Amino acid sequence: MYFHYCGIPILIFFCERVKIYRRNNAISHNKLLFQCFYNRCSAPAYHLILEGILILWIIRLLFSKTYKLQERSDLTEKEKEELIEEWQPEPLVPLVSKDHPSLSYDVVTGPPSHRIIVNGKECINFASFNFLGLLDSERVKLKALSSLKKYGVGTCGPRGFYGTFDVHLELEERLAKFMRTEEAIIYSYGFATIASAIPAYSKRGDIVFVDEAACFSIQKGLQASRSFVKYFKHNDMEDLERLLKEQEIEDQKNPRKARVIRRFIVVEGLYINAADICPLPELVKLKYKYKVRIFLEESMSFGVLGEHGRGVTEHFGVNIDDIDLISANMENALASIGGFCCGRSFVIDHQRLSGQGYCFSASLPPMLASAAIEALNIMEEDPGNNIYIHKNKCILPSSLIYGGFCRTPGLKTVGEPLTPALHLQLENSTGSRTNDLKLLRAIVDYSLDRQIALTLARYLDKEERFLPPPSIRVVVTVEQTQEEMEKAAQCIREAAVKILK
Amino acid sequence: KTRLDKLCLLNQKVNVQPHAAYALMQVKCNENGKARYRSTYRPFIESFEETPMLVAVLTYMGYGILTIFGYLRDFMREWKIEKCHIAREREEQKDFVPLYQDFENFYTRNLYMRIRDSWNRPIYSVPGATFDLVERSSNDYNWTFEYTGRVVKDVINLGSYNYLGFAENTGACATAAGEVTVKFGVGMASTRQEMGNLKRHEELEKLVASFLGVESAMAFGMGFATNSMNIPALAGKGCLILSDELNHASLVLGARLSGSTIRVFKHNNMQSLEKLLRDAIVHGQPRTHRPWKKILILVEGIYSMEGSIIRLPEVIALKKKYKAYLYLDEAHSIGALGPYGRGVVEYFGLDAKDVDVMMGTFTKSFGAAGGYIAGRKDLIDYLRTHSHSAIYATSMPLPVVEQIITSMKCIMGKDGTTIGRSRIQRLAENTVYFRRRLREMGFIIYGNNDSPVVPMMLYMPAKIGAFGREMLKRNIGVVVVGFPATPIIESRARFCISAAHTKEMLDRALDVISEVGDLLQLKYSRHKVLPSLDRPFDETTYEENEE
C-alpha cells in the first residue's frame, strides 16, 4: 500500500532527473556540477516548481506515519450512550429463598451460659465454646463491671490515637507472661487476629504451607497476604515434607530468588474443623530442616491443652520459642472478646505498625480486656492445674465422654479424645449436602426439645477452600456434669436411631 | 414534608450545576424566649488550600535530611559505633530468610522512632471531653518507655472519636450496660449462626433499621471487619469496584478479598468517577470485553484524614444514571451529621433508599464497638446467610449491644428527653465555631465546614512531634499524623470535636493551639478570612417550628 502511493512521485522525479542528465550528456565530468546548477537556473519555471513539490512530497512521505490497514474504530458518543443504556447489571444480591437453612437463626434469650434458653426452651449448652465456664463467672462479671464504671464501654479510637488504655497494656503483659513469651499483642476481634497477623509478614511472592483443614480466618489471612499458598493434606507430615522438598529443588534452580522468599507453615493447634491436634514436634523438626517459620493458631487449644492450659506447645513439651508466632482468640476459653498474638518481640512488635486489624480498628473495649485479665487470674490461680483437664478428670475421664458419643449408630465421631469440640458426622451420606444437613438439623431439633442445645457446624459452602463434611458440633465444657453428658449422649443416640432409621 | 421535598429538589439540580450541593442545617434561635429550630440550606463548602511553595520545598528538604541521617546512623549501627536497640532474630534462626526486608523498617527505625511518643499514649480514664493520661518517659530516645507511675490529669481530649459524647462511665448508657454485664456476662462464645444469636441482637438490628429509615439491618462485632468481611459477600469475580482513593483500609481490604477488579477514582471527584463508570460500561471487562456483572461504588461519609464530606447527591445521580450500586461507609458521619444525627444522607436531605448499602460503626458516635450494615430486606437476608462475620466470628458482647441501644434511643429521642437532640446541635455548633476560629487564626484547615474532623496542616516532619509534645505540655491531647497515613508532605494534626466539649474547653484549646502555632510557625494560610456571618447562607431560609 505504502509503495503504491509513494511510488508514483518517485517515478516522476527520476524521469525528470534522467531527462536533465541526457541533455547534459556531452559535457565533461568535472563541469557536471556547474552545469547542473546552470541548467537548474535556466530550466523552465514549471520544472523547478514541479521538482520542488516533488522533493517536499518525498520528505513528507518519509516522515509521515505509515497507513493503517484498518480504520480506527472509535465509538461515537451515540454508540457509547447506547451501550450504557443497554447494560443491565446483575442484582446486588441474589434473592434468598425463605426456607434457606441458615436464614432464621436460633434465638437465645437470657445469658448464653451453661443453662441456655434456645427458642424458648431451657437447655444444657453443648454448643458454645465456653470451655472453662468463665462466661458465667461472677468474678469476671464484677471485674468487667468495675472496669465499665471507670472507663465506660467504648474506646472511641484505634490504639495509636488515644485508644490504648492501661488495661490493654496490662492484658498484653499478662498474656505474654502466661504464655512465657516476650511479648503479646491484642486485637479487638478474634477473627481478625490471625487474619491480620499473616499478611503482616507474608507478602506477595512469599510461600505459605498450610494444612487443608485450616479454619476460615487463616484462609482469609492468606488471601489478604497475596502470597503463594501450598496446601498439604491434613496433618500429613510426609505430604508437607514432599512440598518442602519440591520447594528446595526449586530454590536450587534460582538461589538468588530463594534468598528473599520468606516461607511459613501455618497450622492450627487443635483444628476447629477436624477436632484433632497438629503433630507439633514433627513440624518443629521440619522447620529447622527446611528453614521455615511456624505460625500456630491456638483458638481451640488455648486454655484447654497442656498442664497449665498454655496450649499445644505445653501439651507436647515443645519450646515455645521454636514457634515464631502463636495466635489465639479470647472468645472461647477466656470467654471475653478479641484475640491475641504472642511470641518474640522481634516478631510481634512488627504488627503494631503492620497488623491491619490492630492499626486501623478501634481498640478492645476496656471492660472486655478487664474481663480477660480476671479470666486469666482464675486460670492461673491453681498452679499446676489446667482447669479444663483437671475438672474433667475429677468428674469423669474425658475418654468416657468421648466414648459416650462414639456409640451412636449412624453417626461417626470425628476428633481426638482430648478435644473440647467434637464433630458428629453422618456415617452414610445421602449424597446431597442439603439433605445431610436436613437430617443433622432434625437431630439438633430433637435434642433441643429434650433440653440439649446442640448446633450444626456452619460453613460458607462456596468460600471454603476444602469444605468439611456436614456435622453437628458438640462442645464439652467443665460445667457439664456426668449425668448431663450421659443424658446428651443418650439423647443423640435416640435421635440418631429415630431419624437415621 | 415540604422541607425535604424542597431539599431533594435542590439536590437534584446538582446534575445541572456541578459543585452545588445543599446541606440541611438546623439553627437554634431564641424567639419570644422560646427555643426554636430553624431549617436552613447552606451551600456545600470544602476547602483544601494549596501548599505554599516554600513550605513544600522545606518539607522535602526535611525528609531529605532525615533520610541522609538515617543512612548514616544505619551505617554506624552496622559497624557497632552506635548502640543498636532493634530486637534481633534468634541465633538459631539466623540462617532463615530474613523476616523483614532491610528497607522495610528504615522509616520506622529512623523517622518514626524519633517521634514515637506522640502515639499510643495510654489513657487512664473515660475517653470523654477530658481524660487522664498515664505519664511515660524514655531514656533511650523512644526505643523503650518507662511508666513513671504518675497520671497527667484533665487533659482536654481532641483526639477521640467521641462525637456525641457518649463515651461516659455514668448516665443512662453506662447504667444499662452495667446491668446487662451482671446478668449476661461479657462473652458470647459462639457465632450468630450457631448459638450466639440473642434476642437483644435482633432488637438492636430493628432499632438500627428504624433509626436509618431502611427496611432491615445487621450488626457485627467489629467495625473494620464489617467492611472487610461483608464486601466479599456483595461482589466477586467479574464485578467492578470503584473506590475513592482515600478510602479506609478496611474498605480496601474488603474489596481486595472480594476478588473483584478494583479501580480507584480521585478523592471526591465526580468527573473522575463518571469517567471510570462510562469507560467501564463501554469497554467491559479487560481482555474478554464481557460486560461487568455489577459495579459497586465504595465511598465514605466523612473522610477521617481529610475532614471532607462525600458529594452524595452527585454520587447518587451518577449511580442512578449508570445503574451502579452504592456502598456508603458512615463510620464517622453517623450521629455526627444531619439535624437528627442520621448521617450524611440526612445531611443532604436525601432518601436512604437511594443508597444500596448503608454501613457504619458504633465505635464513634455511640461510644461502643462494632458496626452495622443496613439496607433493603433482601440485602440483609442475603448477608444473614452469606456474611463471613455471621458464620465465623463471635457475636457482639451484650454490654456493648446495650450501650448502642441506649445511646441510639437517646439520639432518637425515644428516651423521652432532648439530650440526644441537644448534643447533635451542640456538636454542629462546636464544629462551626472551632473551624471558624482556627481559620481566622491563619491555620490551613482541610475539609468541609460541617465536618467535626478538623485536620490542621503541619507539613514538616519535625513539626509533627513538636506539635504533639507542645500541646501535651499544655494539657491538650491531639492526634498528629504523618506519612504513610497521609501523602508525604501533608503531615497534619487532627482534632475531633465532640458534643461533650464546652465552649470554655474549646476556647482554651484554641488559645493553646494559637500559642503553639506561633511558636512553631504553623500559621501558613495565605487566604484572607472574611468576617464570619453569624447566620448561615439564608437565601432559602424559611422557618419551621418543631416541638
CSV table of C-alpha atoms in Angstrom, one decimal, chain A residues 26-261:
chain,number,residue,atom,x,y,z
A,26,ALA,CA,28.1,15.7,-23.9
A,27,ILE,CA,29.5,17.8,-21.1
A,28,SER,CA,32.7,16.6,-19.4
A,29,HIS,CA,32.6,15.2,-15.9
A,30,ASN,CA,34.2,17.9,-13.9
A,31,LYS,CA,31.9,20.5,-15.3
A,32,LEU,CA,28.9,18.5,-14.4
A,33,LEU,CA,28.2,20.1,-11.1
A,34,PHE,CA,28.4,23.6,-12.5
A,35,GLN,CA,26.3,22.6,-15.5
A,36,CYS,CA,23.7,21.1,-13.3
A,37,PHE,CA,23.4,24.3,-11.4
A,38,TYR,CA,23.3,26.3,-14.6
A,39,ASN,CA,20.7,24.0,-16.1
A,40,ARG,CA,18.6,24.4,-13.0
A,41,CYS,CA,18.7,28.1,-13.3
A,42,SER,CA,17.9,28.1,-16.9
A,43,ALA,CA,15.3,25.4,-16.7
A,44,PRO,CA,11.7,26.5,-17.2
A,45,ALA,CA,10.0,27.7,-14.1
A,46,TYR,CA,7.4,24.9,-14.1
A,47,HIS,CA,10.3,22.4,-13.9
A,48,LEU,CA,11.6,24.0,-10.8
A,49,ILE,CA,8.2,24.2,-9.2
A,50,LEU,CA,7.4,20.7,-10.0
A,51,GLU,CA,10.7,19.4,-8.7
A,52,GLY,CA,10.3,21.4,-5.6
A,53,ILE,CA,6.9,20.0,-5.0
A,54,LEU,CA,8.1,16.5,-5.6
A,55,ILE,CA,11.0,16.8,-3.2
A,56,LEU,CA,8.7,18.2,-0.5
A,57,TRP,CA,6.4,15.3,-1.2
A,58,ILE,CA,9.1,12.7,-0.7
A,59,ILE,CA,10.2,14.3,2.5
A,60,ARG,CA,6.6,14.3,3.7
A,61,LEU,CA,6.2,10.7,2.8
A,62,LEU,CA,9.4,9.7,4.5
A,63,PHE,CA,8.4,11.3,7.8
A,64,SER,CA,4.7,10.7,7.7
A,65,LYS,CA,3.3,7.7,9.5
A,66,THR,CA,2.6,4.6,7.6
A,67,TYR,CA,-1.0,4.0,6.7
A,68,LYS,CA,-3.0,1.7,8.9
A,69,LEU,CA,-4.7,-1.1,7.0
A,70,GLN,CA,-7.8,-0.7,9.2
A,71,GLU,CA,-9.6,2.4,10.0
A,72,ARG,CA,-9.8,3.5,13.7
A,73,SER,CA,-13.0,2.1,15.3
A,74,ASP,CA,-13.6,4.7,18.0
A,75,LEU,CA,-17.1,4.5,19.3
A,76,THR,CA,-19.2,7.6,18.8
A,77,GLU,CA,-20.8,9.3,21.7
A,78,LYS,CA,-24.2,7.9,20.5
A,79,GLU,CA,-22.9,4.4,20.4
A,80,LYS,CA,-21.5,4.8,23.9
A,81,GLU,CA,-24.8,6.1,25.2
A,82,GLU,CA,-26.5,3.1,23.6
A,83,LEU,CA,-24.1,0.7,25.3
A,84,ILE,CA,-24.7,2.4,28.7
A,85,GLU,CA,-28.4,2.3,28.1
A,86,GLU,CA,-28.3,-1.4,27.2
A,87,TRP,CA,-26.1,-2.6,30.1
A,88,GLN,CA,-28.1,-4.4,32.7
A,89,PRO,CA,-26.3,-5.3,35.9
A,90,GLU,CA,-27.0,-8.3,38.0
A,91,PRO,CA,-28.9,-7.6,41.1
A,92,LEU,CA,-26.7,-6.6,44.1
A,93,VAL,CA,-27.5,-9.8,45.9
A,94,PRO,CA,-29.4,-12.9,44.6
A,95,LEU,CA,-32.7,-13.5,46.3
A,96,VAL,CA,-32.5,-15.8,49.3
A,97,SER,CA,-35.3,-18.3,49.4
A,98,LYS,CA,-37.4,-18.1,52.6
A,99,ASP,CA,-36.6,-21.6,53.7
A,100,HIS,CA,-32.8,-21.2,53.4
A,101,PRO,CA,-31.4,-23.3,56.2
A,102,SER,CA,-29.4,-20.5,57.8
A,103,LEU,CA,-31.7,-17.6,57.3
A,104,SER,CA,-33.6,-18.0,60.5
A,105,TYR,CA,-31.2,-18.2,63.4
A,106,ASP,CA,-31.9,-19.9,66.7
A,107,VAL,CA,-32.8,-17.3,69.2
A,108,VAL,CA,-31.3,-17.3,72.6
A,109,THR,CA,-33.0,-15.4,75.4
A,110,GLY,CA,-31.0,-14.9,78.6
A,111,PRO,CA,-27.3,-15.4,79.0
A,112,PRO,CA,-25.5,-17.8,76.7
A,113,SER,CA,-24.2,-19.8,79.6
A,114,HIS,CA,-24.3,-23.4,80.8
A,115,ARG,CA,-28.1,-23.3,81.1
A,116,ILE,CA,-29.3,-21.6,78.0
A,117,ILE,CA,-32.8,-20.8,76.7
A,118,VAL,CA,-32.9,-21.5,73.0
A,119,ASN,CA,-36.1,-20.8,71.0
A,120,GLY,CA,-37.9,-20.6,74.4
A,121,LYS,CA,-36.7,-23.9,75.6
A,122,GLU,CA,-34.3,-24.2,78.6
A,123,CYS,CA,-31.4,-26.4,77.6
A,124,ILE,CA,-28.0,-27.6,78.7
A,125,ASN,CA,-25.5,-25.9,76.5
A,126,PHE,CA,-23.4,-28.2,74.3
A,127,ALA,CA,-22.9,-25.6,71.6
A,128,SER,CA,-21.0,-22.6,73.0
A,129,PHE,CA,-17.2,-22.6,73.1
A,130,ASN,CA,-17.3,-21.7,76.8
A,131,PHE,CA,-14.8,-24.4,77.6
A,132,LEU,CA,-13.8,-23.2,81.1
A,133,GLY,CA,-17.2,-21.9,82.1
A,134,LEU,CA,-15.8,-18.5,82.7
A,135,LEU,CA,-18.7,-16.8,80.9
A,136,ASP,CA,-20.8,-17.2,84.0
A,137,SER,CA,-18.1,-16.5,86.5
A,138,GLU,CA,-19.3,-13.9,89.0
A,139,ARG,CA,-15.7,-12.7,89.5
A,140,VAL,CA,-15.3,-12.0,85.8
A,141,LYS,CA,-18.6,-10.1,85.7
A,142,LEU,CA,-17.8,-8.0,88.6
A,143,LYS,CA,-14.4,-7.1,87.3
A,144,ALA,CA,-15.9,-6.1,84.0
A,145,LEU,CA,-18.5,-4.0,85.8
A,146,SER,CA,-15.9,-2.1,87.8
A,147,SER,CA,-13.9,-1.5,84.6
A,148,LEU,CA,-17.1,-0.2,83.0
A,149,LYS,CA,-17.6,2.2,85.8
A,150,LYS,CA,-14.1,3.5,85.3
A,151,TYR,CA,-13.7,3.6,81.5
A,152,GLY,CA,-17.2,3.4,80.1
A,153,VAL,CA,-17.9,1.0,77.2
A,154,GLY,CA,-16.3,2.2,74.0
A,155,THR,CA,-12.7,3.3,73.4
A,156,CYS,CA,-13.5,5.8,70.6
A,157,GLY,CA,-10.3,5.3,68.8
A,158,PRO,CA,-7.7,3.0,67.5
A,159,ARG,CA,-4.7,2.0,69.6
A,160,GLY,CA,-2.5,4.7,68.1
A,161,PHE,CA,-4.9,7.6,68.7
A,162,TYR,CA,-5.8,7.5,72.4
A,163,GLY,CA,-7.3,4.1,72.2
A,164,THR,CA,-4.7,2.5,74.3
A,165,PHE,CA,-5.9,2.0,77.9
A,166,ASP,CA,-3.8,0.9,80.8
A,167,VAL,CA,-5.8,-2.3,80.9
A,168,HIS,CA,-4.7,-3.1,77.4
A,169,LEU,CA,-1.1,-2.9,78.4
A,170,GLU,CA,-1.8,-5.0,81.5
A,171,LEU,CA,-3.5,-7.6,79.5
A,172,GLU,CA,-0.7,-7.8,76.9
A,173,GLU,CA,1.8,-8.2,79.7
A,174,ARG,CA,-0.2,-10.8,81.5
A,175,LEU,CA,-0.8,-12.9,78.3
A,176,ALA,CA,2.9,-12.7,77.5
A,177,LYS,CA,3.8,-13.8,81.0
A,178,PHE,CA,1.2,-16.6,80.9
A,179,MET,CA,2.4,-17.9,77.6
A,180,ARG,CA,6.0,-17.4,78.7
A,181,THR,CA,6.8,-15.4,75.6
A,182,GLU,CA,8.5,-12.0,75.3
A,183,GLU,CA,5.5,-10.0,74.0
A,184,ALA,CA,1.9,-10.2,73.3
A,185,ILE,CA,-0.4,-8.0,71.2
A,186,ILE,CA,-4.2,-7.9,71.5
A,187,TYR,CA,-6.8,-7.4,68.8
A,188,SER,CA,-10.4,-6.4,69.2
A,189,TYR,CA,-11.9,-9.2,67.3
A,190,GLY,CA,-11.0,-12.9,67.4
A,191,PHE,CA,-11.4,-13.5,63.7
A,192,ALA,CA,-9.2,-10.5,62.7
A,193,THR,CA,-6.3,-11.8,64.8
A,194,ILE,CA,-4.6,-14.4,62.6
A,195,ALA,CA,-6.2,-12.9,59.5
A,196,SER,CA,-4.2,-9.7,60.2
A,197,ALA,CA,-1.1,-11.4,61.5
A,198,ILE,CA,-0.4,-13.5,58.4
A,199,PRO,CA,-0.4,-10.6,55.9
A,200,ALA,CA,1.8,-8.5,58.2
A,201,TYR,CA,4.7,-10.9,57.5
A,202,SER,CA,3.9,-12.8,54.4
A,203,LYS,CA,3.8,-10.7,51.3
A,204,ARG,CA,3.4,-11.1,47.6
A,205,GLY,CA,5.9,-13.7,46.4
A,206,ASP,CA,6.4,-15.4,49.7
A,207,ILE,CA,5.3,-19.0,50.2
A,208,VAL,CA,2.9,-20.3,52.8
A,209,PHE,CA,2.4,-24.0,53.5
A,210,VAL,CA,-1.0,-24.6,55.0
A,211,ASP,CA,-2.9,-27.5,56.3
A,212,GLU,CA,-6.0,-28.3,54.3
A,213,ALA,CA,-8.2,-28.2,57.4
A,214,ALA,CA,-7.2,-24.7,58.3
A,215,CYS,CA,-10.0,-22.5,59.5
A,216,PHE,CA,-11.6,-19.7,57.6
A,217,SER,CA,-9.8,-16.8,59.3
A,218,ILE,CA,-6.5,-18.4,58.2
A,219,GLN,CA,-7.8,-18.7,54.7
A,220,LYS,CA,-8.8,-15.0,54.6
A,221,GLY,CA,-5.4,-14.0,56.1
A,222,LEU,CA,-3.7,-15.9,53.3
A,223,GLN,CA,-5.8,-14.3,50.7
A,224,ALA,CA,-5.1,-10.9,52.1
A,225,SER,CA,-1.3,-11.6,52.0
A,226,ARG,CA,-1.4,-12.4,48.3
A,227,SER,CA,1.3,-15.0,48.9
A,228,PHE,CA,1.8,-18.2,47.1
A,229,VAL,CA,-0.2,-20.8,49.1
A,230,LYS,CA,0.6,-24.5,49.1
A,231,TYR,CA,-1.9,-26.8,50.9
A,232,PHE,CA,-0.7,-30.1,52.4
A,233,LYS,CA,-3.0,-32.9,53.4
A,234,HIS,CA,-4.5,-32.6,56.9
A,235,ASN,CA,-1.8,-33.5,59.5
A,236,ASP,CA,0.2,-35.4,56.9
A,237,MET,CA,3.8,-34.6,57.6
A,238,GLU,CA,5.0,-36.6,54.6
A,239,ASP,CA,2.9,-34.6,52.3
A,240,LEU,CA,4.3,-31.4,53.8
A,241,GLU,CA,7.8,-32.7,53.5
A,242,ARG,CA,7.2,-33.5,49.9
A,243,LEU,CA,6.1,-29.9,49.3
A,244,LEU,CA,9.1,-28.6,51.2
A,245,LYS,CA,11.4,-30.8,49.2
A,246,GLU,CA,9.9,-29.6,45.9
A,247,GLN,CA,10.5,-26.1,47.0
A,248,GLU,CA,14.1,-26.9,47.9
A,249,ILE,CA,14.7,-28.2,44.4
A,250,GLU,CA,13.0,-25.1,43.0
A,251,ASP,CA,15.3,-23.0,45.2
A,252,GLN,CA,18.4,-24.6,43.9
A,253,LYS,CA,17.4,-23.6,40.4
A,254,ASN,CA,17.3,-19.9,41.4
A,255,PRO,CA,19.3,-19.4,44.6
A,256,ARG,CA,19.2,-15.6,44.3
A,257,LYS,CA,15.5,-15.5,44.3
A,258,ALA,CA,15.3,-18.1,47.0
A,259,ARG,CA,17.3,-15.9,49.4
A,260,VAL,CA,14.4,-13.4,49.6
A,261,ILE,CA,11.4,-15.6,49.5
